[in-house]
């Protein structure tokens, strides 16, 4: 095997994992208040909805889809054993993949079209968004051109990923895959590697507890409408220079 | 003196056991990797008969050829190119074997007393009329996955397509198998399923061997498919898949549109921003 492939499929995954674990923990300890999505929803909302919703729902489905093929490959193969079920799974995954692409394109347009968003864009944002775009296109390309990926992922790629996790890497099957798949795998490692240095860290601190947190009641101590109406003047609270 | 002879005995035992191990290793590697396409002395299959190959070619050439035939062809090696032409453009897949592994295999081949010219076609001719309908049906069910392989391997359709209207379009990761039986012979197809020479397939079936009966059914089915093809081109399923996907994404975006009708469409401080832009 060539040296480059040895590096990409044996060395890189370990570098990515070490940097991910050390980096995310270090960053959480050092810059805790920047450990977020650095949301720009206050600056622009309309395009954000059309970008963020398709992007995140698509990603959620695809993430758990890839995870299922990794954790329960035999279950995925059993599901795919009926051709109609295989088709349903593949088309659904493709739809969510296209959803990610659509969302990502909207988010990129928003990032460059809105002057407010442009001014809060860091170089790392551009790096990670380019990587995500390439990763999405490569995944879609592979799904359409080398079809029934859900089956051959479970059969041929899962054993490789497991071999990495048990520290006995066996990349033989990966080396023989088409170029777009190899790039997709390398792209995944690069994204994991870059998580600690980007706003992607927000996926580790998703406020899931909001779902079952009790409602919070917010009580304003004055009549909002009265303040906002210019005709009423400062009748409720008067600004003071004290 | 006694201890000296003991040491000598131990050395002899150690050396001979190493030799036995190397020979076993060569044999087991040959049976895992090479046997799908090659014989030693029983004639050519998908690839040449390897009897006496160590006398016909240099060891370094053999190592290069086994590790990556494609690279040798790219470099313009005339022998490799001639073999490619002789075997109808079928390139030997790259084998992830170390130099030591290859030497072990070559050692095993050198020990065999095969005669390359002995047999030319080892496979017994099976006529289409000899095939049992039940076996063909079982082969089809195994191919698409309706009947799972006894040891849990993935169905063939995951990676292979068949140019036939009987089954759903197959995967396009690996080669189309419509004409596999005339191309590789029944014996060759059977050997390839039993000992896959391609890494992704080998990994997929590691510890999940396809049984002899299952292999026979698939080979019967593939022979049947080849004999019954009407020459029409298969549908480009990638394009169909994309069309389904585009319809699906339209539905999904419509769903998001409905969701978007709820709640405010602008940021809470939208009017303030607007005012700023106006005065700027």
PDB file of N, CA, C and O in Angstrom, chain A residues 1-2 5 175, chain B residues 61 63-78 80-81 84 91-95:
ATOM      1  N   UNK A   1       0.834  -1.195   0.000  1.00  0.00           N
ATOM      2  CA  UNK A   1       0.000   0.000   0.000  1.00  0.00           C
ATOM      3  C   UNK A   1       0.873   1.250   0.000  1.00  0.00           C
ATOM      4  O   UNK A   1       1.938   1.282   0.577  1.00  0.00           O
ATOM      5  N   UNK A   2       0.380   2.251  -0.682  1.00  0.00           N
ATOM      6  CA  UNK A   2       1.192   3.450  -0.774  1.00  0.00           C
ATOM      7  C   UNK A   2       1.210   4.216   0.542  1.00  0.00           C
ATOM      8  O   UNK A   2       0.275   4.125   1.333  1.00  0.00           O
ATOM      9  N   UNK A   5      -1.783   6.463   1.395  1.00  0.00           N
ATOM     10  CA  UNK A   5      -2.978   5.753   1.865  1.00  0.00           C
ATOM     11  C   UNK A   5      -2.792   5.251   3.292  1.00  0.00           C
ATOM     12  O   UNK A   5      -3.733   5.263   4.088  1.00  0.00           O
ATOM     13  N   UNK A 175      -8.977   0.943   0.571  1.00  0.00           N
ATOM     14  CA  UNK A 175      -8.051   1.301  -0.498  1.00  0.00           C
ATOM     15  C   UNK A 175      -8.641   0.940  -1.860  1.00  0.00           C
ATOM     16  O   UNK A 175      -8.397   1.607  -2.866  1.00  0.00           O
TER      17      UNK A 175
ATOM     18  N   UNK B  61       9.667  -9.182 -10.155  1.00  0.00           N
ATOM     19  CA  UNK B  61       8.534  -8.910 -11.061  1.00  0.00           C
ATOM     20  C   UNK B  61       7.248  -9.504 -10.483  1.00  0.00           C
ATOM     21  O   UNK B  61       6.200  -8.861 -10.490  1.00  0.00           O
ATOM     22  N   UNK B  63       6.563 -10.079  -7.374  1.00  0.00           N
ATOM     23  CA  UNK B  63       6.130  -9.297  -6.202  1.00  0.00           C
ATOM     24  C   UNK B  63       5.382  -8.039  -6.659  1.00  0.00           C
ATOM     25  O   UNK B  63       4.288  -7.731  -6.186  1.00  0.00           O
ATOM     26  N   UNK B  64       5.973  -7.329  -7.669  1.00  0.00           N
ATOM     27  CA  UNK B  64       5.319  -6.117  -8.190  1.00  0.00           C
ATOM     28  C   UNK B  64       3.961  -6.449  -8.776  1.00  0.00           C
ATOM     29  O   UNK B  64       2.973  -5.739  -8.554  1.00  0.00           O
ATOM     30  N   UNK B  65       3.922  -7.537  -9.546  1.00  0.00           N
ATOM     31  CA  UNK B  65       2.679  -7.928 -10.239  1.00  0.00           C
ATOM     32  C   UNK B  65       1.586  -8.255  -9.227  1.00  0.00           C
ATOM     33  O   UNK B  65       0.430  -7.854  -9.392  1.00  0.00           O
ATOM     34  N   UNK B  66       1.952  -8.987  -8.184  1.00  0.00           N
ATOM     35  CA  UNK B  66       0.939  -9.417  -7.206  1.00  0.00           C
ATOM     36  C   UNK B  66       0.457  -8.212  -6.388  1.00  0.00           C
ATOM     37  O   UNK B  66      -0.731  -8.056  -6.132  1.00  0.00           O
ATOM     38  N   UNK B  67       1.403  -7.348  -6.028  1.00  0.00           N
ATOM     39  CA  UNK B  67       0.991  -6.198  -5.197  1.00  0.00           C
ATOM     40  C   UNK B  67       0.145  -5.211  -5.989  1.00  0.00           C
ATOM     41  O   UNK B  67      -0.845  -4.716  -5.490  1.00  0.00           O
ATOM     42  N   UNK B  68       0.546  -4.926  -7.222  1.00  0.00           N
ATOM     43  CA  UNK B  68      -0.277  -4.020  -8.031  1.00  0.00           C
ATOM     44  C   UNK B  68      -0.021  -4.214  -9.523  1.00  0.00           C
ATOM     45  O   UNK B  68       0.894  -3.624 -10.100  1.00  0.00           O
ATOM     46  N   UNK B  69      -0.867  -5.033 -10.129  1.00  0.00           N
ATOM     47  CA  UNK B  69      -0.749  -5.270 -11.570  1.00  0.00           C
ATOM     48  C   UNK B  69      -0.999  -3.976 -12.334  1.00  0.00           C
ATOM     49  O   UNK B  69      -0.350  -3.695 -13.336  1.00  0.00           O
ATOM     50  N   UNK B  70      -1.940  -3.190 -11.804  1.00  0.00           N
ATOM     51  CA  UNK B  70      -2.291  -1.921 -12.467  1.00  0.00           C
ATOM     52  C   UNK B  70      -1.072  -1.010 -12.573  1.00  0.00           C
ATOM     53  O   UNK B  70      -0.834  -0.406 -13.618  1.00  0.00           O
ATOM     54  N   UNK B  71      -0.278  -0.938 -11.473  1.00  0.00           N
ATOM     55  CA  UNK B  71       0.902  -0.065 -11.497  1.00  0.00           C
ATOM     56  C   UNK B  71       1.893  -0.545 -12.553  1.00  0.00           C
ATOM     57  O   UNK B  71       2.491   0.261 -13.268  1.00  0.00           O
ATOM     58  N   UNK B  72       2.075  -1.881 -12.654  1.00  0.00           N
ATOM     59  CA  UNK B  72       3.010  -2.415 -13.649  1.00  0.00           C
ATOM     60  C   UNK B  72       2.553  -2.036 -15.058  1.00  0.00           C
ATOM     61  O   UNK B  72       3.377  -1.660 -15.897  1.00  0.00           O
ATOM     62  N   UNK B  73       1.241  -2.155 -15.291  1.00  0.00           N
ATOM     63  CA  UNK B  73       0.713  -1.820 -16.618  1.00  0.00           C
ATOM     64  C   UNK B  73       0.908  -0.327 -16.889  1.00  0.00           C
ATOM     65  O   UNK B  73       1.318   0.070 -17.974  1.00  0.00           O
ATOM     66  N   UNK B  74       0.643   0.490 -15.848  1.00  0.00           N
ATOM     67  CA  UNK B  74       0.841   1.939 -16.003  1.00  0.00           C
ATOM     68  C   UNK B  74       2.289   2.273 -16.347  1.00  0.00           C
ATOM     69  O   UNK B  74       2.566   3.228 -17.062  1.00  0.00           O
ATOM     70  N   UNK B  75       3.201   1.477 -15.795  1.00  0.00           N
ATOM     71  CA  UNK B  75       4.617   1.735 -16.061  1.00  0.00           C
ATOM     72  C   UNK B  75       5.034   1.239 -17.445  1.00  0.00           C
ATOM     73  O   UNK B  75       6.171   1.421 -17.867  1.00  0.00           O
ATOM     74  N   UNK B  76       4.127   0.552 -18.120  1.00  0.00           N
ATOM     75  CA  UNK B  76       4.409   0.086 -19.487  1.00  0.00           C
ATOM     76  C   UNK B  76       5.133  -1.250 -19.546  1.00  0.00           C
ATOM     77  O   UNK B  76       5.838  -1.535 -20.527  1.00  0.00           O
ATOM     78  N   UNK B  77       4.986  -2.066 -18.498  1.00  0.00           N
ATOM     79  CA  UNK B  77       5.628  -3.379 -18.495  1.00  0.00           C
ATOM     80  C   UNK B  77       5.014  -4.253 -19.607  1.00  0.00           C
ATOM     81  O   UNK B  77       3.797  -4.474 -19.637  1.00  0.00           O
ATOM     82  N   UNK B  78       5.863  -4.725 -20.503  1.00  0.00           N
ATOM     83  CA  UNK B  78       5.331  -5.425 -21.688  1.00  0.00           C
ATOM     84  C   UNK B  78       4.692  -6.767 -21.325  1.00  0.00           C
ATOM     85  O   UNK B  78       3.679  -7.150 -21.905  1.00  0.00           O
ATOM     86  N   UNK B  80       3.231  -7.620 -18.473  1.00  0.00           N
ATOM     87  CA  UNK B  80       1.935  -7.370 -17.834  1.00  0.00           C
ATOM     88  C   UNK B  80       0.897  -6.972 -18.876  1.00  0.00           C
ATOM     89  O   UNK B  80      -0.251  -7.410 -18.829  1.00  0.00           O
ATOM     90  N   UNK B  81       1.312  -6.149 -19.835  1.00  0.00           N
ATOM     91  CA  UNK B  81       0.380  -5.726 -20.887  1.00  0.00           C
ATOM     92  C   UNK B  81      -0.065  -6.901 -21.740  1.00  0.00           C
ATOM     93  O   UNK B  81      -1.237  -7.011 -22.120  1.00  0.00           O
ATOM     94  N   UNK B  84      -2.595  -8.829 -19.909  1.00  0.00           N
ATOM     95  CA  UNK B  84      -3.870  -8.111 -19.901  1.00  0.00           C
ATOM     96  C   UNK B  84      -4.639  -8.393 -21.201  1.00  0.00           C
ATOM     97  O   UNK B  84      -5.842  -8.672 -21.181  1.00  0.00           O
ATOM     98  N   UNK B  91      -7.933  -7.111 -15.322  1.00  0.00           N
ATOM     99  CA  UNK B  91      -6.726  -6.795 -14.546  1.00  0.00           C
ATOM    100  C   UNK B  91      -6.784  -7.498 -13.205  1.00  0.00           C
ATOM    101  O   UNK B  91      -7.814  -7.477 -12.532  1.00  0.00           O
ATOM    102  N   UNK B  92      -5.666  -8.095 -12.827  1.00  0.00           N
ATOM    103  CA  UNK B  92      -5.612  -8.734 -11.517  1.00  0.00           C
ATOM    104  C   UNK B  92      -5.743  -7.651 -10.436  1.00  0.00           C
ATOM    105  O   UNK B  92      -5.049  -6.638 -10.489  1.00  0.00           O
ATOM    106  N   UNK B  93      -6.675  -7.838  -9.484  1.00  0.00           N
ATOM    107  CA  UNK B  93      -6.819  -6.813  -8.435  1.00  0.00           C
ATOM    108  C   UNK B  93      -5.571  -6.729  -7.548  1.00  0.00           C
ATOM    109  O   UNK B  93      -4.883  -7.730  -7.352  1.00  0.00           O
ATOM    110  N   UNK B  94      -5.302  -5.528  -7.025  1.00  0.00           N
ATOM    111  CA  UNK B  94      -4.157  -5.360  -6.114  1.00  0.00           C
ATOM    112  C   UNK B  94      -4.351  -6.229  -4.882  1.00  0.00           C
ATOM    113  O   UNK B  94      -5.458  -6.328  -4.347  1.00  0.00           O
ATOM    114  N   UNK B  95      -3.272  -6.842  -4.441  1.00  0.00           N
ATOM    115  CA  UNK B  95      -3.345  -7.698  -3.251  1.00  0.00           C
ATOM    116  C   UNK B  95      -2.539  -7.072  -2.120  1.00  0.00           C
ATOM    117  O   UNK B  95      -1.347  -6.810  -2.287  1.00  0.00           O
TER     118      UNK B  95
END
